[in-house]
Coordinates of C-alpha atoms in Angstrom, one line a residue:
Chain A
X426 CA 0.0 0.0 0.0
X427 CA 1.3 3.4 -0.7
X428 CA -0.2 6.6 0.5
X429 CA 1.1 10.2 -1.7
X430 CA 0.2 13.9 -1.0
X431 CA -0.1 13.7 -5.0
X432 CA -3.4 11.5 -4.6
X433 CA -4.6 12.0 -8.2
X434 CA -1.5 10.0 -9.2
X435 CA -0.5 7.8 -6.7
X436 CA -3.3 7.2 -4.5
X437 CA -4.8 3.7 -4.6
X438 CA -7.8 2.3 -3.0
X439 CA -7.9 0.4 0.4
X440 CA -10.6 -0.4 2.7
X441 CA -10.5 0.7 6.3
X442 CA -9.2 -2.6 7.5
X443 CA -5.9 -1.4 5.6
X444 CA -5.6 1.8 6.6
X445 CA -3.5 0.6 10.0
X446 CA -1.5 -1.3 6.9
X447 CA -0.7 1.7 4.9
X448 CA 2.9 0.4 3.7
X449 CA 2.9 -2.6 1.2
X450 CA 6.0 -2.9 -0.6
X451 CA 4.9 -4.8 -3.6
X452 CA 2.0 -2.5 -4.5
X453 CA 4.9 0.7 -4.1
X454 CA 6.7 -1.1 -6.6
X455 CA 4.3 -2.3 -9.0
X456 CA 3.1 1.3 -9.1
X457 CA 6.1 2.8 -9.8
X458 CA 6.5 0.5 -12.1
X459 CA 3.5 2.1 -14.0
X460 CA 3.7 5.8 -13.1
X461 CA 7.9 5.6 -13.5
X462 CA 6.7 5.5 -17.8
X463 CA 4.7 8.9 -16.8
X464 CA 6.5 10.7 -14.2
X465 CA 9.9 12.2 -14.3
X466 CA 11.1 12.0 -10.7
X467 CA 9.5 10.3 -8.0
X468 CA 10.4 9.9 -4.1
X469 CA 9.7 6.9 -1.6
X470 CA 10.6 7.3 1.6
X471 CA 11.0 3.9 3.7
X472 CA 11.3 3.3 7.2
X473 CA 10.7 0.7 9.7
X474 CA 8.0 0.1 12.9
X475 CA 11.4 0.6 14.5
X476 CA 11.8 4.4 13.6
X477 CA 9.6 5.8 16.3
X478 CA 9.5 9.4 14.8
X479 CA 7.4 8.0 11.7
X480 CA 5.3 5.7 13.8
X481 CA 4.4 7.1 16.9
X482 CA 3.9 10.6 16.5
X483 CA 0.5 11.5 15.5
X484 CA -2.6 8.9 16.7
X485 CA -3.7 8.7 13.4
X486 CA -1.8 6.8 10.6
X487 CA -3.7 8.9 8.1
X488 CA -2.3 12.4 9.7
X489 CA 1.3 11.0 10.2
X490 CA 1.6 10.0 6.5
X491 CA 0.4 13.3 5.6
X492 CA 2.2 15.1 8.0
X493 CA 5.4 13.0 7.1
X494 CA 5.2 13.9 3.2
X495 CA 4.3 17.4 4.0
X496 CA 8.4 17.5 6.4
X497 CA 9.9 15.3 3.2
X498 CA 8.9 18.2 0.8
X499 CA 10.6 20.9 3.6
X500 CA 13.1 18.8 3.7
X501 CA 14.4 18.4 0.3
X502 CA 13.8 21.8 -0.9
X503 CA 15.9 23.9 0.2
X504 CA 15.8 28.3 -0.7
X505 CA 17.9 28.3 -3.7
X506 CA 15.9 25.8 -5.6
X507 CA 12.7 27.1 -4.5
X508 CA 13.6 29.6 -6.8
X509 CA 14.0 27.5 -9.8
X510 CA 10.7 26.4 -11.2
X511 CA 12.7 23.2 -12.6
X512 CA 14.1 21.9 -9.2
X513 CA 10.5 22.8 -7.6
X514 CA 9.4 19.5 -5.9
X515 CA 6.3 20.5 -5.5
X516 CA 4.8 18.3 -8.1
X517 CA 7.2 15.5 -7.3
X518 CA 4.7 12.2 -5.6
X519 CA 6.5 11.5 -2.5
X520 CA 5.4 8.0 -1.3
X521 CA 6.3 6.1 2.0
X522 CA 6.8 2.2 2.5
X523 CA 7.3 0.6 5.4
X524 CA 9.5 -2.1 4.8
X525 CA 8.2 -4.2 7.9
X526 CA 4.7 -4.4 7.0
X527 CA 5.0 -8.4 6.5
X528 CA 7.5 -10.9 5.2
X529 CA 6.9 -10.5 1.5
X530 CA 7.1 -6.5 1.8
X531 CA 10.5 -7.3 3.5
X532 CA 12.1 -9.5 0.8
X533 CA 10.7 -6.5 -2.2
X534 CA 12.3 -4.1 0.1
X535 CA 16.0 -5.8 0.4
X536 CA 16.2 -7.8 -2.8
X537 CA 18.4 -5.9 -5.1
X538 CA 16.0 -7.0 -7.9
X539 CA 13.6 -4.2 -6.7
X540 CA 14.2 -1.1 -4.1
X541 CA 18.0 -2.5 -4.1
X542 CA 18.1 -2.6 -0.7
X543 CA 18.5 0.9 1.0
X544 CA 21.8 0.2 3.7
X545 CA 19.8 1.8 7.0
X546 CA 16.3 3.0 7.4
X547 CA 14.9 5.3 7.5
X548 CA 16.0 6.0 4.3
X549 CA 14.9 8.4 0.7
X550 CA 14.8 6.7 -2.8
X551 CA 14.8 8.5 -5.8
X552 CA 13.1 6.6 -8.2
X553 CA 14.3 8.4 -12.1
X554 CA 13.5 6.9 -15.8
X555 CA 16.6 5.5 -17.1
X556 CA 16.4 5.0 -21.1
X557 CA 13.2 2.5 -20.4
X558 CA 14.2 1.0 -16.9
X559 CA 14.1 2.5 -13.2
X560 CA 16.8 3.8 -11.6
X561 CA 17.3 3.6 -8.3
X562 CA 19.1 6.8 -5.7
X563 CA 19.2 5.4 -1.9
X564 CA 19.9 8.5 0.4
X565 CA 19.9 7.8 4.1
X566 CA 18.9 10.2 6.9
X567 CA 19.3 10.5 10.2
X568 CA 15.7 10.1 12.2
X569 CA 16.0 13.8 13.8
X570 CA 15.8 15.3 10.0
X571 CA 11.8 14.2 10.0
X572 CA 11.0 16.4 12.7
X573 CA 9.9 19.8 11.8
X574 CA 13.2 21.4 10.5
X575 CA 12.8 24.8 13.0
X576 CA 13.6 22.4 15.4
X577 CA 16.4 20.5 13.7
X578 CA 20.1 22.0 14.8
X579 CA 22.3 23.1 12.1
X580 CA 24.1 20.2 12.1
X581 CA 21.6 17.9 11.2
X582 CA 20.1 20.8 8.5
X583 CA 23.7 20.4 7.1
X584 CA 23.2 16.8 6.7
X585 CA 20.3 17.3 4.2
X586 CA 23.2 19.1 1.8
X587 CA 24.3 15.4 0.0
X588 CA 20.1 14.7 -0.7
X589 CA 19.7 18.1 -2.0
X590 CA 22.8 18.0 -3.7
X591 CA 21.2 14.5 -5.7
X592 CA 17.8 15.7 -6.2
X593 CA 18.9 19.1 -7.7
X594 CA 21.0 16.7 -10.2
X595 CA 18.1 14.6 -11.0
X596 CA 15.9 17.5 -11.5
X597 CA 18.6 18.9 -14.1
X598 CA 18.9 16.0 -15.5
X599 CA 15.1 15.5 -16.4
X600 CA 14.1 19.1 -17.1
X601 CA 13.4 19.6 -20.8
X602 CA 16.0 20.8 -22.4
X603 CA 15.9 24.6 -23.8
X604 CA 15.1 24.5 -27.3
X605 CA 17.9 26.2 -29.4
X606 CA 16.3 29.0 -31.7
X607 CA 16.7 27.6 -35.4
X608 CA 17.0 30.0 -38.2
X609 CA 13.7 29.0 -38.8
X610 CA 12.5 30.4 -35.8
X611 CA 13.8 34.0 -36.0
X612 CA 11.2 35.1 -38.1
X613 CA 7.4 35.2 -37.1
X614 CA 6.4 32.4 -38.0
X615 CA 2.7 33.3 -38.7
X616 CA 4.0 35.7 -41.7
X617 CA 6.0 33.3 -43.3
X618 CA 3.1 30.9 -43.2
X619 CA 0.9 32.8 -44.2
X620 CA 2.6 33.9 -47.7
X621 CA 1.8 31.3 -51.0
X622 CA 4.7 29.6 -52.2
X623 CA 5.2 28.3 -55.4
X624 CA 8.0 26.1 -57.1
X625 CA 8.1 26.0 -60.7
X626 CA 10.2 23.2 -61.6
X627 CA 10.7 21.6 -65.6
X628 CA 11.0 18.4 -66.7
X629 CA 13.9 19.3 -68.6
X630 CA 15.7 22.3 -69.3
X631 CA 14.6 25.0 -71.6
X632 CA 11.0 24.8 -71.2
X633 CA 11.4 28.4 -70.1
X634 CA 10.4 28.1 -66.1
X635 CA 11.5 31.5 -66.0
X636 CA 9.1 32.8 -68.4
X637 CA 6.3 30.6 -66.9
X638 CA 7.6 32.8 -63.2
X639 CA 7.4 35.6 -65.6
X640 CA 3.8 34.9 -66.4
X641 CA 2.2 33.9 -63.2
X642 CA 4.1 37.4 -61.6
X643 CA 2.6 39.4 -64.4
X644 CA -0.7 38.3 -63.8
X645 CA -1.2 38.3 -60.5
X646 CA 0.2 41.9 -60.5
X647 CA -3.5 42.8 -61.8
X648 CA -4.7 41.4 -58.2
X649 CA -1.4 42.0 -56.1
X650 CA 0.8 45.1 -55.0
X651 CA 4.4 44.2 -56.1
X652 CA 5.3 44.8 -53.2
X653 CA 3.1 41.8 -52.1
X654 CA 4.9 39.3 -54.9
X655 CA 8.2 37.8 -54.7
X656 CA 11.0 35.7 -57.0
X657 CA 13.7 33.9 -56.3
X658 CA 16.0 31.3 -57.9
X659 CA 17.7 29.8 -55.3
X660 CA 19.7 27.4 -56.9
X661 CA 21.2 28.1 -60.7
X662 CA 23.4 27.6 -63.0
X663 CA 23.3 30.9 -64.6
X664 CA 24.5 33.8 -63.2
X665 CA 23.8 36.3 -66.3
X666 CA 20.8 38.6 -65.8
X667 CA 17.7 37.0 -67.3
X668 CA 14.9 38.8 -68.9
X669 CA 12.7 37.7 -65.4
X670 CA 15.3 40.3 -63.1
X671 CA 14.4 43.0 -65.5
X672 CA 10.8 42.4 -65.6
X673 CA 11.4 42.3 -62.0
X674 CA 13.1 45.4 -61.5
X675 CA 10.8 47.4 -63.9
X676 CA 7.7 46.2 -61.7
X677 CA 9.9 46.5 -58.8
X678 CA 8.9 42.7 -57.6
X679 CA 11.7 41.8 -54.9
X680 CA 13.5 39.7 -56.9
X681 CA 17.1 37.2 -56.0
X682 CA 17.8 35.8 -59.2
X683 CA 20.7 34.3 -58.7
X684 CA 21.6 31.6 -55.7
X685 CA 22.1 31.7 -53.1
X686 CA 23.0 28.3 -54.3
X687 CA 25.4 28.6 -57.7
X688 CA 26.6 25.8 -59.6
X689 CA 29.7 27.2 -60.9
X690 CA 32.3 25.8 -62.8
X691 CA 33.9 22.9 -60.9
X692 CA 31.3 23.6 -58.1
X693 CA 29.9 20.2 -58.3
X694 CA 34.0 18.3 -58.6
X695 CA 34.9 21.0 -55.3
X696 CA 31.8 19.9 -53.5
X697 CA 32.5 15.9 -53.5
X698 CA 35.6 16.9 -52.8
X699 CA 34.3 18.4 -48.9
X700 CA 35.7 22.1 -50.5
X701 CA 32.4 23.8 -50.4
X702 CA 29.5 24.4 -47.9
X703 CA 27.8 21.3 -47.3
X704 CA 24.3 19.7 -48.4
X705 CA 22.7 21.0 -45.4
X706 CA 24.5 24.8 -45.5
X707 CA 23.3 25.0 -48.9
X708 CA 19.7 24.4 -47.8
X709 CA 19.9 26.2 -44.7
X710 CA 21.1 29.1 -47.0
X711 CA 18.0 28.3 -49.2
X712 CA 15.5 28.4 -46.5
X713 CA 16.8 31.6 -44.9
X714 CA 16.8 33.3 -48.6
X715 CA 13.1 32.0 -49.1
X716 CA 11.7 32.9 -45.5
X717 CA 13.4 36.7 -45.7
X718 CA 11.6 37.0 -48.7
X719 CA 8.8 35.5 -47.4
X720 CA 8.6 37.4 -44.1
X721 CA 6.9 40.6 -45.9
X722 CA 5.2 39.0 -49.4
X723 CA 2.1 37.5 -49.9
X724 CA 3.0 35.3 -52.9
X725 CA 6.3 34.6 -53.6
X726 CA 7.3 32.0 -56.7
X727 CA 10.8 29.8 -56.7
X728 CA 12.3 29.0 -59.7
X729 CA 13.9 26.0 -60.1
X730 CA 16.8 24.7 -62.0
X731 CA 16.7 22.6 -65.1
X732 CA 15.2 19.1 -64.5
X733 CA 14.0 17.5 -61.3
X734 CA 17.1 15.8 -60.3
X735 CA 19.6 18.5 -61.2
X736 CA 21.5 19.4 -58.2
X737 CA 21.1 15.9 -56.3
X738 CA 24.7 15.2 -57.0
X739 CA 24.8 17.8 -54.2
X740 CA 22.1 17.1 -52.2
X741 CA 19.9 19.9 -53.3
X742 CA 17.7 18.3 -56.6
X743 CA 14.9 20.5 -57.2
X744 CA 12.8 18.2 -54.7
X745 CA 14.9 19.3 -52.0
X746 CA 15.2 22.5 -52.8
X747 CA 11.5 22.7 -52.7
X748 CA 11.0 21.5 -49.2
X749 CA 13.9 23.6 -48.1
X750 CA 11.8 26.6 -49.8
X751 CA 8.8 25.4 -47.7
X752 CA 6.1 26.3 -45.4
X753 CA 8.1 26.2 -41.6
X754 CA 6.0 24.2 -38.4
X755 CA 6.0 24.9 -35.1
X756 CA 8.3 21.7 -34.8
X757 CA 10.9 23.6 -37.1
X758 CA 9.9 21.4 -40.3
X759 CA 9.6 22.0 -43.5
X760 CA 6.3 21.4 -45.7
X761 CA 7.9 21.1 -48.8
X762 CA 6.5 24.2 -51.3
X763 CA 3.9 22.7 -53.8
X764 CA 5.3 22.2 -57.4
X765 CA 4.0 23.3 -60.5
X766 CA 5.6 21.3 -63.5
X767 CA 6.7 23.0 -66.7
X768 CA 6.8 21.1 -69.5
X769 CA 7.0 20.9 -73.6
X770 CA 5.6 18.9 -76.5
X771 CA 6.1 19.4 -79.9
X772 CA 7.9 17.2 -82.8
X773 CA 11.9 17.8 -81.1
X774 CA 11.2 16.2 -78.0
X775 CA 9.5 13.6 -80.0
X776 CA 12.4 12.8 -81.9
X777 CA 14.2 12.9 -79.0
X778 CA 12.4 9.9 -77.4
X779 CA 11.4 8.4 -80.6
X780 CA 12.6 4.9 -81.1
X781 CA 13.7 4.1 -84.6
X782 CA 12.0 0.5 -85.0
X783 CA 8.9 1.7 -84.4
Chain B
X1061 CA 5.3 9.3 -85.9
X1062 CA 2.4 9.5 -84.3
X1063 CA 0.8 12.5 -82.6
X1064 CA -0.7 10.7 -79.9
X1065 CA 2.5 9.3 -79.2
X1066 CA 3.8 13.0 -78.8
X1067 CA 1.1 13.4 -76.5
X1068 CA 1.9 10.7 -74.6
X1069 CA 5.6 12.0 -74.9
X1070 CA 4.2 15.3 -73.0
X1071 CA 2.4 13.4 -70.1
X1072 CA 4.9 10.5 -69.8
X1073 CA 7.4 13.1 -69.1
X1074 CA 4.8 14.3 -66.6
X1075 CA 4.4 11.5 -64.9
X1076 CA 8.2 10.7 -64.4
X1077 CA 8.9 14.2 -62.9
X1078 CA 6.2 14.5 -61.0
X1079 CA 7.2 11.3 -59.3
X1080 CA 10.7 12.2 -58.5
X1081 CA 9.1 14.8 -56.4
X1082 CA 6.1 12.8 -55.0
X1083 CA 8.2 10.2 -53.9
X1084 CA 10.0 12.6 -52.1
X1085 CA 7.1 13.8 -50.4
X1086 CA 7.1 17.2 -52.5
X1087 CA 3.3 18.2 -53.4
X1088 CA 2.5 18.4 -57.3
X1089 CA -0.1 20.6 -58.1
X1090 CA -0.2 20.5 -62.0
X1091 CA 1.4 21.1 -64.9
X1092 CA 1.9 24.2 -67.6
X1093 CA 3.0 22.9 -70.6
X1094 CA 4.5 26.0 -72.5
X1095 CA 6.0 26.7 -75.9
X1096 CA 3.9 25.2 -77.9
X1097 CA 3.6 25.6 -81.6
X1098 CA 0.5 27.6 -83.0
X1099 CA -0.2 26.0 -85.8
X1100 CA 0.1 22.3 -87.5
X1101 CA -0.4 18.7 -86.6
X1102 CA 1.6 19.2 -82.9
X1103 CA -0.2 22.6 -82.4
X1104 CA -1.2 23.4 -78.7
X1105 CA -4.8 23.0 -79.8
X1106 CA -4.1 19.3 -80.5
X1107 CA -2.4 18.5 -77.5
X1108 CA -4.4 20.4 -75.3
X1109 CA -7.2 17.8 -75.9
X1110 CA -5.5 14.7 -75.5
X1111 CA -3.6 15.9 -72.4
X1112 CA -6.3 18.1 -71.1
X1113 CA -8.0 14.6 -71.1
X1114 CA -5.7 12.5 -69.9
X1115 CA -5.8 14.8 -66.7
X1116 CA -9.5 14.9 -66.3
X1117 CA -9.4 11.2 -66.5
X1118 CA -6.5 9.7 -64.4
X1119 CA -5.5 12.5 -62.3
X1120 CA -7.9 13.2 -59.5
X1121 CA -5.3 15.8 -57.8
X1122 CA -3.2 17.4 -60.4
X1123 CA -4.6 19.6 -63.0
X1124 CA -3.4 21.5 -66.2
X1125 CA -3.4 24.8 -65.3
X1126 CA -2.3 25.7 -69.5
X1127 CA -0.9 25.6 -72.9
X1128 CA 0.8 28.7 -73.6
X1129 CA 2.0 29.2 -77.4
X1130 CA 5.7 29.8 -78.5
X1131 CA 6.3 33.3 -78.6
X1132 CA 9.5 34.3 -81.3
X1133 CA 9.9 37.6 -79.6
X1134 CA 10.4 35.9 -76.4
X1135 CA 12.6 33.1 -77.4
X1136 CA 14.5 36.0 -78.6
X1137 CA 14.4 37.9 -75.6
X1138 CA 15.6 35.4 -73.5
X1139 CA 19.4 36.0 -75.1
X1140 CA 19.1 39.2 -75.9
X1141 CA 21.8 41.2 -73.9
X1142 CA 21.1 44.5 -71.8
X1143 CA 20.5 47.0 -74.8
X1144 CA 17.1 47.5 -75.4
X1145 CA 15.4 47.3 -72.3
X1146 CA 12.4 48.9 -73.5
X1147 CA 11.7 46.1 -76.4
X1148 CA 12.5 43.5 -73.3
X1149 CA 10.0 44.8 -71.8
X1150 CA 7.6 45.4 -74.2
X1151 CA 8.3 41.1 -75.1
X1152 CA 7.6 40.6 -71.9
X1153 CA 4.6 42.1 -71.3
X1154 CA 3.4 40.5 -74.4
X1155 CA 4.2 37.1 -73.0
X1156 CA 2.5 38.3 -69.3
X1157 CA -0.5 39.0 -71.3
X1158 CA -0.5 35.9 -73.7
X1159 CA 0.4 33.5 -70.7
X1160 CA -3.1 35.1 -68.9
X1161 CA -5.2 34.3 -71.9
X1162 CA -3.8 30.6 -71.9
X1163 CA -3.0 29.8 -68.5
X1164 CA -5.9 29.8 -65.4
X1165 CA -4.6 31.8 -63.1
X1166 CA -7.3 31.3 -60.8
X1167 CA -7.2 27.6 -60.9
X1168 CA -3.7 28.1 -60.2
X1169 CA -3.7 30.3 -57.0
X1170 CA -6.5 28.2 -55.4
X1171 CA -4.5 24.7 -55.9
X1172 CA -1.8 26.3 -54.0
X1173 CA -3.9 28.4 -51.2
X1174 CA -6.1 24.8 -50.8
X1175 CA -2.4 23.3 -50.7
X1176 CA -1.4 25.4 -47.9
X1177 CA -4.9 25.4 -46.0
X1178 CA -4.5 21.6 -45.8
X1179 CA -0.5 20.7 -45.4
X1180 CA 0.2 23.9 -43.7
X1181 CA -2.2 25.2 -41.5
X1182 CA -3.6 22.0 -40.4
X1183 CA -0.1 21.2 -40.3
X1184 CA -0.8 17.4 -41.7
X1185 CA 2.9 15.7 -42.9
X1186 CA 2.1 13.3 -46.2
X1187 CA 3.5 10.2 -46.6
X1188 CA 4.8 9.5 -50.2
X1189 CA 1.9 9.2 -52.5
X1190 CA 1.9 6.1 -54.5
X1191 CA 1.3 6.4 -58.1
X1192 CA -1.6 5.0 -59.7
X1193 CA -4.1 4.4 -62.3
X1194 CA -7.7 4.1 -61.9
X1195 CA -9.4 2.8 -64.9
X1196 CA -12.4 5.1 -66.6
X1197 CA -15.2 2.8 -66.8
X1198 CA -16.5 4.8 -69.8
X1199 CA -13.4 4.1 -71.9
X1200 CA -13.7 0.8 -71.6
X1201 CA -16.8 0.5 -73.1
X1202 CA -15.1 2.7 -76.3
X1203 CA -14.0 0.6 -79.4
X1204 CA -10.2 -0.2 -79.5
X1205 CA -8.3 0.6 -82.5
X1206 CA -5.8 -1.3 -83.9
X1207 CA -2.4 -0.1 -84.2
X1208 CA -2.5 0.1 -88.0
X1209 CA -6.1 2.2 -87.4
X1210 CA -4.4 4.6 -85.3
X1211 CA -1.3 5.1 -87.5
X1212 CA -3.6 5.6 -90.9
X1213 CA -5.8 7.9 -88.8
X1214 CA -2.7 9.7 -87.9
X1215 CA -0.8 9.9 -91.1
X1216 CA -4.1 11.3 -92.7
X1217 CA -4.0 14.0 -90.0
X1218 CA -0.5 14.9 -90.9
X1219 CA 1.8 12.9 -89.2
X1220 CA 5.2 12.5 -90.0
X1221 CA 6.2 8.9 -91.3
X1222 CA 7.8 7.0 -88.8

C-alpha cells in the first residue's frame, strides 16, 4: 500500500481494515512501475515500525503520513531551488513504505532486484527513468531530519546538503532541455506561413520556367501590389541577368535571381571533394533566402533549376530544394513548397524519345 | 510518328517528374506545358485535348493549369543582352498577357492556397503518394483501335512517317 500527497496520481484504494497497513512494498513497486513511464522524478521514503519518529507521533496513521510527506517536501527543498521552477518538488509524488509491513514486503524491500536494498532506514529513494528502466538513488537520513526542520540544529540541517545536492541533479537531468532557436525560428512564423509559395520546376531544361515565373508574376500583378509578390532562384546555373530580373526590377517585384545556391564551374567536382559548404549549409542558405523573402510577401514564386534531379549530385535536386523553400511548423519542419511542372511537347522532344524500329 | 505518341511524350514526361518529387514527399499541383507551336499537326490545340484529357481522366489531384504558345519575340528575348530594355520589356509584357489568356490563373492560385490550407495550417505531414491508375469505366466500353487504325488515322491528320 502506498499513500502520496499527489493523490490523483498515486493514491490507490484500500478499505479501512488497511488503513493501520498503509505500507505494502509490492503494491509501491508495481506502481512505480506504472507511473515511472509517466513521471519524471519520484520519491519513496521507507522506514521501519522501529523508527519511532514516523510511527508514533501522530494517533492517526492517516495524519502521520500526511504530515510525514508534507516535512519530506521541507526537507528536500531547500531556498535556492525554490527559486527555480525546474528543481521545484512540489509536483514531485513522494510516497512512504514501510519495509516491515510483513515478510513479503521485506524480501521486495532488500532484494536488489527491486528497491535495491537501502543500507539503513529510514531511508529516501529517488526513483528516475533510465532510457526505459528505473533507476534507483538510496539516500539515508538521520531520524532527527523528520521532525519539523525549525527544530532540527544546524548540524543535522547540514546533513540534508548530499540529498539536496542528488535531487537538484536529478531534477537537471530531467528538465526539458531549452530549445535552441533555429534560423527558422527567428522570423514570425505566422508571416511566413501565411505567404503562397510556389516552385516552378521543368522536366527538362529550356521549357522556359522563367518565363512561366514571368507569367504567373505578371498576372497576379492585376490582383497584387508588387510589393506583395516575390521571386527567387535559389539554386542556378546561370549567373547572367535573365529577362525575369528585368521584368522584375521594372515592376519592382523583390527579386534574388541568382543563388544563393550557384553551380559554378567545378562547383559540383569542389563539393564531393568536402571544399564547399555542405548539403545542409546549402539548404539552410535556401530556407533563410526564401523565409526573408517571405517574411513581408504574400506570394512569392521559386524558380527552379533545369530538370528534377539536377543538383542531387549535391544534395539539393529541385525536390529538396523545394521543401527547403517550404512552409516552416512549429516543430521547425519543412512542408515542402507545392510544385507546379513546366513542360514541352512538340515534334523535337518527340524525336528525342522516338525509337527508330517503331 | 504518331501525334498521340507525342502526347503521350508530353504526359509521360509528366508522370516521371512529377514522381521524382512525390516520392519525395514534394506536393505536385499540375502542370503548364508552354511553348507550344500555334499551328500544324503538334499545335497546342491538339495537345491540349488529348492531355487536357488524360488529366480529367487519371489524375484526381493534379490539373493543367495551361498551354501557352511559342512566342519568337520571347525566345529571342531570353538571349538578348542589356540594350534594349524597353523592347524586353515590351516582349515581356506581351508574354504576361499571352500567358493570362492561356493559363488559369485562378485555378492556379486556389490549388496552391487549398495546398497550404490543408498541409500547412492543419499542419498534416504526407507520406509519399503512390502512383496510380484508376481505370475510366467509360473508356472501356469505347471501341479499341488497332495499331494500324491509329497510325492511318494519324498519317491522314498529318503525321510524320515514322
Amino acid at each position: 500500500m502506498i499513500r502520496s500527497c499527489q493523490a490523483s496520481t498515486m493514491d490507490i484504494d484500500m478499505d479501512d481494515n488497511e488503513r493501520n497497513d498503509f505500507l505494502d512494498a509490492k503494491a509501491a513497486w508495481n506502481l512505480i512501475q506504472k507511473e515511472t513511464r509517466k513521471t519524471s522524478l519520484q520519491v519513496i521514503f521507507f522506514y521501519a515500525s522501529w523508527n519511532n519518529l514516523v510511527t508514533q507521533e501522530t494517533p492517526s496513521s492517516q495524519q502521520r503520513i500526511e504530515l510525514l510527506i508534507s516535512r519530506l517536501h521541507q526537507m528536500l527543498q531547500h531556498d535556492s531551488m525554490q527559486k527555480n521552477p525546474i528543481l521545484s518538488i512540489s509536483n514531485v509524488p513522494i510516497s512512504a513504505v514501510r519495509v516491515d509491513t510483513s515478510e513479503e514486503s521485506m524480501d521486495i524491500c532488500i532484494h536488489k532486484d527491486y528497491f535495491q536494498c537501502p543500507s539503513s532506514l529510514p531511508s529516501i529513494a529517488l526513483i528516475t527513468p533510465n532510457l526505459g528502466n528505473i533507476q534507483i538513488t538510496h539516500c539515508n537520513i538521520e531520524p532527527p531530519l523528520l521532525l519539523s526542520l525549525s527544530q532540527l540544529s544546524p548540524i543535522y540541517q547540514k546533513s540534508l546538503q548530499p540529498i539536496q545536492t542528488i535531487l537538484t541533479q536529478t531534477l537537471l537531468k530531467l528538465s526539458p532541455k531549452k530549445q535552441t532557436r533555429t534560423f527558422s525560428q527567428k522570423r514570425p512564423m505566422k508571416e511566413s506561413q501565411t505567404c503562397l509559395r510556389i516552385f516552378i520546376s521543368g522536366d527538362r531544361s529550356k521549357v522556359g520556367k522563367s518565363s512561366v515565373c514571368m507569367g504567373i508574376l505578371g498576372n497576379l500583378l492585376k490582383t497584387y501590389k508588387a510589393s506583395e509578390l516575390g521571386y527567387i532562384k535559389p539554386a542556378t546555373q546561370c549567373e547572367e541577368t535573365q529577362l525575369i530580373t528585368k521584368f522584375c526590377q521594372y515592376h519592382d517585384i523583390e527579386a534574388i535571381p541568382v543563388g544563393p545556391v550557384v553551380y559554378y564551374k567545378g562547383f559540383t567536382r569542389a563539393f564531393l571533394d568536402g571544399k564547399t559548404a555542405s548539403t545542409n549549409e546549402l539548404l539552410r542558405s535556401i530556407t533563410e533566402a526564401v523565409d526573408k523573402l517571405s517574411t513581408t510577401k504574400k506570394v512569392v514564386i521559386v524558380d527552379g533549376v533545369g530538370y528534377p534531379s539536377v543538383g542531387s549530385i549535391c544534395g539539393t535536386c529541385n525536390a529538396s530544394v523545394a521543401t527547403a523553400s517550404g512552409y516552416p511548423t512549429r516543430e521547425g519542419k519543412r512542408i515542402p513548397a507545392p510544385v507546379i511542372l513546366v513542360g514541352k511537347s512538340g515534334v523535337g522532344d518527340g524525336e528525342h524519345f522516338y525509337c527508330p524500329q517503331n | 510518328m504518331c501525334a498521340l505518341y507525342l502526347f503521350l511524350v508530353a504526359i509521360d514526361s509528366y508522370n516521371m517528374n512529377a514522381s521524382y518529387f512525390q516520392y519525395q514527399n514534394v506536393t505536385v499541383l499540375g502542370a503548364i506545358f508552354n511553348r507550344l507551336s500555334t499551328s500544324g499537326y503538334y499545335s497546342l490545340e491538339n495537345c491540349k485535348g488529348a492531355v487536357t484529357q488524360y488529366f480529367e481522366t487519371y489524375k484526381q489531384h493534379e490539373q493543367v493549369f495551361g498551354f501557352v504558345p511559342e512566342l519568337p519575340s520571347i525566345a529571342q528575348a531570353r538571349s538578348t543582352s542589356d540594350e534594349g530594355l524597353q523592347n524586353l520589356l515590351e516582349s515581356a509584357n506581351e508574354f504576361v498577357s499571352v500567358f493570362g489568356q492561356y493559363v488559369d490563373m485562378a485555378l492556379i492560385m486556389k490549388a496552391a492556397e487549398t495546398h497550404q490550407k490543408q498541409e500547412v495550417l492543419e499542419q498534416i505531414f504526407k507520406k509519399p503518394k503512390i502512383l496510380s491508375v484508376k481505370p475510366n469505366p467509360a473508356l472501356s466500353l469505347l471501341p479499341r483501335l488497332s495499331r494500324n487504325a491509329i497510325e492511318n488515322a494519324a498519317s491522314k491528320s498529318g503525321a510524320s512517317a515514322a
